[in-house]
Short mmCIF file of C-alpha atoms in Angstrom, two decimals:
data_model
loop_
_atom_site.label_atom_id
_atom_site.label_comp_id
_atom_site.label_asym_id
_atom_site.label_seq_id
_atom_site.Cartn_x
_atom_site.Cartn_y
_atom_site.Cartn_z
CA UNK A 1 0.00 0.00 0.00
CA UNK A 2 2.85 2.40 0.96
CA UNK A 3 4.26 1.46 -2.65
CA UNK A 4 1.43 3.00 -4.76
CA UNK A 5 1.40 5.90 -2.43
CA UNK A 6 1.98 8.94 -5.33
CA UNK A 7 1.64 12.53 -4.51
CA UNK A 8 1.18 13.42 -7.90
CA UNK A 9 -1.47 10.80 -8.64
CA UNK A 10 -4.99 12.50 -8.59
CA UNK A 11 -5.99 9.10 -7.49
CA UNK A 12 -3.31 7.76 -4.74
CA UNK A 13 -4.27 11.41 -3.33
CA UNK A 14 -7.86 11.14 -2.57
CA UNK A 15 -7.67 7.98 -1.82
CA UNK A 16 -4.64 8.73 0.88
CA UNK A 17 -6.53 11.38 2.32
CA UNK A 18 -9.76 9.69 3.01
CA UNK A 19 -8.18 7.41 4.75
CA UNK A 20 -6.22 10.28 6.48
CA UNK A 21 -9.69 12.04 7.08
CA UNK A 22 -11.33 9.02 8.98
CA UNK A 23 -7.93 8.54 10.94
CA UNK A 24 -8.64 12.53 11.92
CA UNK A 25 -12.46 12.29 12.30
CA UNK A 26 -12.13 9.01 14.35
CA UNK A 27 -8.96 10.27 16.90
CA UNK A 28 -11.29 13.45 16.96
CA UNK A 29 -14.26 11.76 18.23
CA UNK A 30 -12.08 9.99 20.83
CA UNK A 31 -11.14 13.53 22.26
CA UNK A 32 -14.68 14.35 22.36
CA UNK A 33 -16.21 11.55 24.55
CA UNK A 34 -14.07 13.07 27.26
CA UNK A 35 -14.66 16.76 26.13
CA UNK A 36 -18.28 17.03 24.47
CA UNK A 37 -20.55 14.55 25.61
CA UNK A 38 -20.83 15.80 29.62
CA UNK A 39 -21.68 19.21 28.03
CA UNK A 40 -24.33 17.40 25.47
CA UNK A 41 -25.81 15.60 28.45
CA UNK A 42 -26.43 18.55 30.59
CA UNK A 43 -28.36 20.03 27.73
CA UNK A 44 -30.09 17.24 27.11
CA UNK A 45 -31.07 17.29 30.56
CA UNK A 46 -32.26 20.75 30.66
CA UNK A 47 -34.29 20.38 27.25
CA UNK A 48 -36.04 17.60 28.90
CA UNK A 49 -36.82 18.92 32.06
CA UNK A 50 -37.74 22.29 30.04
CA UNK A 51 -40.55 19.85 28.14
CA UNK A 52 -41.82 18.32 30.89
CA UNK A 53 -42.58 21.87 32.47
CA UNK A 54 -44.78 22.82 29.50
CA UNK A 55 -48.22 21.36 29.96
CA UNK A 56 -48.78 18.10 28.27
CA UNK A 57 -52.39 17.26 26.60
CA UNK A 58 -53.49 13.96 29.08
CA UNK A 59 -52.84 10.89 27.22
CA UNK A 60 -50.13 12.48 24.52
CA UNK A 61 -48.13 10.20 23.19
CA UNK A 62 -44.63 10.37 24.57
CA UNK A 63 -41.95 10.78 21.32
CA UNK A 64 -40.66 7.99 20.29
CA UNK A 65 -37.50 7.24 20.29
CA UNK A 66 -35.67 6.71 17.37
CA UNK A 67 -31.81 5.70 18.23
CA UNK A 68 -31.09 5.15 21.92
CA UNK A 69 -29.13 8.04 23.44
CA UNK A 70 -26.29 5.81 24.15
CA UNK A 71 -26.20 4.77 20.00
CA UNK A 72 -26.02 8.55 19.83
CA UNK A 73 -22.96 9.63 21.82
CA UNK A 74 -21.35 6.29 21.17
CA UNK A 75 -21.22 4.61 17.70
CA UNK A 76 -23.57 7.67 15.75
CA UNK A 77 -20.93 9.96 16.66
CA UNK A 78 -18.02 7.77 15.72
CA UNK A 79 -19.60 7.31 12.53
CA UNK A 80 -20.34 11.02 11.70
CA UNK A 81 -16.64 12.21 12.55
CA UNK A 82 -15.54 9.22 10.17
CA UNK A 83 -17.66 9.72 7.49
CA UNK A 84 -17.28 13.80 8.33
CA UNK A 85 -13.64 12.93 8.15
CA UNK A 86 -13.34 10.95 5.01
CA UNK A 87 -15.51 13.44 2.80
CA UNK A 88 -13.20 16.29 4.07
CA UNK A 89 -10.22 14.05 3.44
CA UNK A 90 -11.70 14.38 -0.36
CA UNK A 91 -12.19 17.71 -0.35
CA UNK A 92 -8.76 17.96 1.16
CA UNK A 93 -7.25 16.19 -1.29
CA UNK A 94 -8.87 17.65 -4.00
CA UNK A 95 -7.38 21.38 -2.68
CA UNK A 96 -4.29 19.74 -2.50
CA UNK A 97 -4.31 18.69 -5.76
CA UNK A 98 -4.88 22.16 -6.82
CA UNK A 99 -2.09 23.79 -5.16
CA UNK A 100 0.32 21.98 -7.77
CA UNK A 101 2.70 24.53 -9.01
CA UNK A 102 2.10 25.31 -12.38
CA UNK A 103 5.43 26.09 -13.56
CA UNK A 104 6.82 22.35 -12.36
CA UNK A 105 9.17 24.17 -10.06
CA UNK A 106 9.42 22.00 -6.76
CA UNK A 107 10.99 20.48 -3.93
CA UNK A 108 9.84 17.62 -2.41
CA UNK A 109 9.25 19.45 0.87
CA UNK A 110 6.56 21.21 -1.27
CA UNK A 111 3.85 18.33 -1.07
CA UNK A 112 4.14 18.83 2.67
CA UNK A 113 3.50 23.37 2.50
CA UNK A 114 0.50 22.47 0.02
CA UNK A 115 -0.85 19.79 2.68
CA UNK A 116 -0.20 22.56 5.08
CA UNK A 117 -1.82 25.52 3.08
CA UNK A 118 -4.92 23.19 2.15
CA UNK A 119 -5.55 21.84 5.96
CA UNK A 120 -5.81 25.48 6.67
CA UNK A 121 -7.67 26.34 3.63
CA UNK A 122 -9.90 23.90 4.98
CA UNK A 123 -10.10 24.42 8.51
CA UNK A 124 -10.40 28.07 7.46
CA UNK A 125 -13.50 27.31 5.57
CA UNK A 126 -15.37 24.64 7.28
CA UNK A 127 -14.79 24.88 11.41
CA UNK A 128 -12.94 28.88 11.97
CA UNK A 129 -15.29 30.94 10.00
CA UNK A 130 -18.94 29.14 11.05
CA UNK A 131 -17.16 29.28 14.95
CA UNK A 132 -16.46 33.34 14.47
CA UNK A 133 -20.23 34.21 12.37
CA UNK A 134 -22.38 31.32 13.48
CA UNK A 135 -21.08 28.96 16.53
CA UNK A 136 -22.31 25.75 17.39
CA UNK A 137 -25.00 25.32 19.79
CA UNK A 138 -25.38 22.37 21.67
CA UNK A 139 -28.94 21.06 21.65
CA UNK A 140 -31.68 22.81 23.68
CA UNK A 141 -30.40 25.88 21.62
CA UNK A 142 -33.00 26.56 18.62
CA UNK A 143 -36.23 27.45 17.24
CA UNK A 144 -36.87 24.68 15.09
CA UNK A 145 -38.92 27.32 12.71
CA UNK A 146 -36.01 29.34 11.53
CA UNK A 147 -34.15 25.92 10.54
CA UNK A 148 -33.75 26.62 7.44
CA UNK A 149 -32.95 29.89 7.67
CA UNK A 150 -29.76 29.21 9.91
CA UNK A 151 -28.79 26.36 7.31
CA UNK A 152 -29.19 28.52 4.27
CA UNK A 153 -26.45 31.52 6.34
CA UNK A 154 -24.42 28.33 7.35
CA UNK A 155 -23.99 27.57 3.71
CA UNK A 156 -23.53 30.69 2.28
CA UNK A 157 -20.74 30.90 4.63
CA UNK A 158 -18.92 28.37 4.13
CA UNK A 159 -19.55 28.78 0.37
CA UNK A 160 -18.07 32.26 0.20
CA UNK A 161 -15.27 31.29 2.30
CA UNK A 162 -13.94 28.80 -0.37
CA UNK A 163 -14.22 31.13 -2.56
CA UNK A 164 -12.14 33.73 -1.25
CA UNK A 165 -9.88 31.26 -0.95
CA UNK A 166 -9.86 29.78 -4.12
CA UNK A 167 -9.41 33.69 -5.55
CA UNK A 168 -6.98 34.44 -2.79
CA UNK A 169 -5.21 30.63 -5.11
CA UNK A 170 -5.42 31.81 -8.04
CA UNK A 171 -4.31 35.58 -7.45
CA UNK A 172 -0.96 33.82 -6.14
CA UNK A 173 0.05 32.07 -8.96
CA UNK A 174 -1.09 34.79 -10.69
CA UNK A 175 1.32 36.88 -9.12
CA UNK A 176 4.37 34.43 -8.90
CA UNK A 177 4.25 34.17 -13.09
CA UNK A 178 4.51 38.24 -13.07
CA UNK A 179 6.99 38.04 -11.20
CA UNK A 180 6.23 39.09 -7.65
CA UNK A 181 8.78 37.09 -5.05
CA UNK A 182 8.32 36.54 -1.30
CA UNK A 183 7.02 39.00 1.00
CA UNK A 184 4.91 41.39 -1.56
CA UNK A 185 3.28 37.91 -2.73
CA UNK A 186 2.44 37.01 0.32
CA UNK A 187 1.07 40.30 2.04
CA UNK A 188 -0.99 40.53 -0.87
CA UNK A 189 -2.54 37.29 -0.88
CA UNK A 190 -2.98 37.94 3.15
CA UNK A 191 -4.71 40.78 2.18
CA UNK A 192 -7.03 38.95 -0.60
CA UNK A 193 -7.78 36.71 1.76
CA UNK A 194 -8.50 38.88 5.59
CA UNK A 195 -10.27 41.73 3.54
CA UNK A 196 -12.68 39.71 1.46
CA UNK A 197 -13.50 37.11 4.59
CA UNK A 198 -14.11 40.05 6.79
CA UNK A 199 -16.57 41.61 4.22
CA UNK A 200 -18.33 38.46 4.20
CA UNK A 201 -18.50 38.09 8.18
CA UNK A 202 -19.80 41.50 8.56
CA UNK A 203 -22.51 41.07 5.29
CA UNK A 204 -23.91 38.12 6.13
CA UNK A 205 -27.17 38.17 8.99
CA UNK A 206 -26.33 37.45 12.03
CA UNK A 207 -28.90 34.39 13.52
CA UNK A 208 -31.45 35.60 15.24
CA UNK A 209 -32.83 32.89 18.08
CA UNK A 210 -32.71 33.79 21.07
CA UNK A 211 -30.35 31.51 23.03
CA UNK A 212 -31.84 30.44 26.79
CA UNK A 213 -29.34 28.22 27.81
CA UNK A 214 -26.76 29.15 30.53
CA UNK A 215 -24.14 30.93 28.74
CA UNK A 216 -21.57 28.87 30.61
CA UNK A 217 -22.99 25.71 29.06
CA UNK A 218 -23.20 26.97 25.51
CA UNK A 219 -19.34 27.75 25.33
CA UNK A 220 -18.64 24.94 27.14
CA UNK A 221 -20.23 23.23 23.88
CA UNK A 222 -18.55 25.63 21.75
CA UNK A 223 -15.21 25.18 22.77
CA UNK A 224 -15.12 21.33 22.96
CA UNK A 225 -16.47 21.52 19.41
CA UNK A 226 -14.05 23.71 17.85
CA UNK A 227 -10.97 21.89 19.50
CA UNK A 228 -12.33 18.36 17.77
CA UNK A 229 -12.48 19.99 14.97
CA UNK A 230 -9.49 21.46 14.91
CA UNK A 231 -7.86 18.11 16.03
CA UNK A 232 -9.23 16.66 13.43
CA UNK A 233 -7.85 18.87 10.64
CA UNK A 234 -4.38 19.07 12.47
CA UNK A 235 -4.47 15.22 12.36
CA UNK A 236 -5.54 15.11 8.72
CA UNK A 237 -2.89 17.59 7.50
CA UNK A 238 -0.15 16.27 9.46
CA UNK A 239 -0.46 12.38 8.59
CA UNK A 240 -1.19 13.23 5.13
CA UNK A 241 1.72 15.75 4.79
CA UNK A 242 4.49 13.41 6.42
CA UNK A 243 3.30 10.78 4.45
CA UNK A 244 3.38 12.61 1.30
CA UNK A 245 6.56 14.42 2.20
CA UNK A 246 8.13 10.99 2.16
CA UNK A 247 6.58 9.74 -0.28
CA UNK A 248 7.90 12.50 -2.40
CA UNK A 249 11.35 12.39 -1.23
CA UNK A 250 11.25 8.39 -2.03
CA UNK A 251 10.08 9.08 -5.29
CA UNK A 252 11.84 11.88 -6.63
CA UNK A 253 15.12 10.31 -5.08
CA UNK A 254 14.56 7.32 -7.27
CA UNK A 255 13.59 9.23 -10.56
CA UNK A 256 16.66 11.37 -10.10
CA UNK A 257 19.01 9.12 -9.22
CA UNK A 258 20.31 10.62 -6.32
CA UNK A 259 23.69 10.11 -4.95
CA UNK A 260 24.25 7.39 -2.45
CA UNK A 261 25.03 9.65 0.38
CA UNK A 262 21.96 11.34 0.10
CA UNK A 263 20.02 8.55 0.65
CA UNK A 264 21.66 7.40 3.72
CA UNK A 265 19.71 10.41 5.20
CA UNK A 266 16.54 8.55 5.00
CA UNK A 267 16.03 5.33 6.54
CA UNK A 268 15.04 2.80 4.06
CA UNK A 269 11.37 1.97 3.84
CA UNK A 270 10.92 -1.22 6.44
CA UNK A 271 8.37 -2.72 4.56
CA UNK B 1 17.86 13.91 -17.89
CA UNK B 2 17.26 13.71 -14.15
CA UNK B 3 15.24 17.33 -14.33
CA UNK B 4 13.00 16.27 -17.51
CA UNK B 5 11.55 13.48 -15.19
CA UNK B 6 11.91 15.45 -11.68
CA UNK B 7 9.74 18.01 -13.77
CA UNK B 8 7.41 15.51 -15.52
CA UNK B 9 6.32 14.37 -11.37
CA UNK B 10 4.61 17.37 -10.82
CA UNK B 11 3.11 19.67 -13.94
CA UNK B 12 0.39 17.68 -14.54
CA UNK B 13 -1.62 20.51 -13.52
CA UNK B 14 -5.19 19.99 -15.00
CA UNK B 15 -7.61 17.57 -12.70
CA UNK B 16 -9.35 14.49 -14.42
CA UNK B 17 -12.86 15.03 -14.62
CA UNK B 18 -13.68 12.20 -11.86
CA UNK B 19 -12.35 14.11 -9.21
CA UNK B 20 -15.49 15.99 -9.39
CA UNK B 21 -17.96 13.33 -9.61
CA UNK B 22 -15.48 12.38 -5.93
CA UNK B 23 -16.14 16.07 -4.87
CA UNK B 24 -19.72 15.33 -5.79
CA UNK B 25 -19.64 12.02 -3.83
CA UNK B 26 -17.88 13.88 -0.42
CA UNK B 27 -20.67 16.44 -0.86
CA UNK B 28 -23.48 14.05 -0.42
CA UNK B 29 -21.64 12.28 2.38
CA UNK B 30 -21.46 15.29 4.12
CA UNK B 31 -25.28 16.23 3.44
CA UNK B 32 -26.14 12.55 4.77
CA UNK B 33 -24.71 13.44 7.80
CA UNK B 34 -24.99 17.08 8.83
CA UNK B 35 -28.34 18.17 6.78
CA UNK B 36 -30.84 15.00 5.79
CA UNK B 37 -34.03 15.59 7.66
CA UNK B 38 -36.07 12.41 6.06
CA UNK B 39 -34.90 12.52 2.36
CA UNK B 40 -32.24 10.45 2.16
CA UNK B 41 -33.52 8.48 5.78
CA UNK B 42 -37.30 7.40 4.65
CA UNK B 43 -35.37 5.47 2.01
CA UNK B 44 -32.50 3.95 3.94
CA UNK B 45 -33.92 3.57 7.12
CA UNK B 46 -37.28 2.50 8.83
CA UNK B 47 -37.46 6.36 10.41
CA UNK B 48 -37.67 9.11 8.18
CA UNK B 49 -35.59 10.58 10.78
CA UNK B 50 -33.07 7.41 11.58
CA UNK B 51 -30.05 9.21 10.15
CA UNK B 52 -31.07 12.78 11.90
CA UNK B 53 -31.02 10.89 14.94
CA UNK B 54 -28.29 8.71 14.22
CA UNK B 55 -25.84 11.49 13.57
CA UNK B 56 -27.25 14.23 16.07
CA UNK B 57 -24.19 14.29 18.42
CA UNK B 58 -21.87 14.70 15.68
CA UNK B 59 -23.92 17.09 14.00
CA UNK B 60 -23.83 19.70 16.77
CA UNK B 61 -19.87 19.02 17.00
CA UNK B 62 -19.65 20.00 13.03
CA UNK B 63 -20.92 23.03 14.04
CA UNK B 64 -24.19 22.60 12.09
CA UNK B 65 -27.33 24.39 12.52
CA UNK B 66 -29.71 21.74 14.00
CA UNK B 67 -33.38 22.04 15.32
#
């Protein structure tokens, strides 16, 4: 398997990062057994004892329950951050696949900046800018009638974010064939990207539901959240990087022909 | 010699068109578990709302809105 590993194969590359993704999504999920679920449980509580305050018609049927509670903090959440995990690791791999230089000028150490650039690209898009316009709320936070109101401002979010940074791509490459080295390029393509992403946090409408739960509790949530997520995206970046990294020094190495002396640096591959 | 085939590893810039039908595929996956309230579910499950249910911890973590 390590063998077929190619960092310029469109194919070896999703492929390695889906597997990379449910790695991240599933180490993630461990962290948040021990981080998120007391938080979830206390809100579950309170939702619950909120519904049994409100006055029931006599003889209501009680809800039924679908997946048992237990299903839902155990193996449902395992599952999401894996699946979660291995359609980022696509999407992943697909941004890293589009960081290629075009020019064909490159170092083997460069397959481990583009894993770099596109974990943050990522993470950027899909966990730091929701967390900054729209947090997550743990449940007994919600109106279920504007539900599709929050998803639709979740989206466009998110969608506008890759955007900016798929400009903020292009306009660096753009400006590395005219020319521009180093530091101008990259204040400028800083500046594509914190300009247009603040724009788009300040446009877009804030959500509007009032939020009853004890403050405490909701960042509580919040935090444990964003540090899974961001665990997961550190682990997906960094196992896919190091791997590729190697991968690419293997490879190249052998293409090349390098001298002996080089490869003494690296330790053969065991297996 | 070495630098024609050094070169050749990496300009192969332009993506084959089934790395969007993948995209497509990850898409989906990701709907399935962060947004399907009963149209995906009623087919796959008993419950319109098995895979709402199923996934509700992990949807809250994603940071998605949710009831």
């Amino acid at each position: 398997m390590w063998k077929r590993f190619d960092p310029s194969r469109p194919l070896a590359v999703i492929v390695g990062a889906v597997v990379a993704g449910m790695l991240a999504g599933f180490v993630a999920s461990v962290l948040l057994s021990f981080t998120a679920e007391p938080v979830i449980d206390q809100a579950i509580a309170l939702e619950e004892a909120r519904h049994a305050a409100e006055p029931h018609a006599p003889g209501a049927p009680e809800e039924p329950e679908v997946v048992a509670r237990g299903d839902q903090k155990g193996v449902g959440r395992f599952a999401a951050y894996s699946f979660g995990g291995g359609a980022y690791g696509v999407l992943f791999g697909i941004t890293f696949l589009a960081l290629r230089r075009r020019d064909g000028k490159t170092s083997p150490a460069d397959a481990f900046r583009r894993s770099l650039l596109a974990g943050a690209f990522m993470a950027g898009a899909f966990t730091v800018m929701p967390f900054l316009k729209y947090p997550p709320n743990p449940p007994a936070v919600g109106d279920p009638a504007t539900i599709s109101e929050r998803q639709w401002k979740y989206l466009a979010l998110i969608f506008l974010s890759v955007v900016v940074f798929a400009l903020a791509a292009r306009l660096s490459s753009h400006l590395r064939d005219r020319g521009w080295t180093g530091d101008e390029r990259l204040i400028a393509v800083a500046l594509a990207i914190a300009v247009p992403l603040g724009i788009v946090l300040a446009a877009l409408p804030p959500y509007h539901d009032p939020i009853e739960a004890p403050a405490n509790l909701v960042w509580r949530f919040r935090i444990a959240s964003l540090g899974g997520n961001l665990l997961l995206w550190s682990v997906l970046t960094m196992t896919f990087g190091a791997v590729a990294v190697r991968r690419e020094r293997e490879l190249s190495g052998a293409v090349a022909g390098m001298p002996a002396g080089e490869a003494v640096l690296r330790p053969a591959t065991t297996t | 010699m070495s630098q024609i085939t050094a070169a050749a590893r990496n300009t192969a810039v332009n993506l084959p068109t089934w790395v969007w039908l993948a995209m497509m595929l990850a898409v989906g996956l990701l709907y399935a578990v962060t947004f399907d309230g009963g149209l995906l579910s009623s087919r796959v499950a008993t419950s319109s709302m098995f895979l709402h249910e199923f996934f509700h911890d992990g949807r809250h973590l994603f940071g998605v809105p949710c009831h």
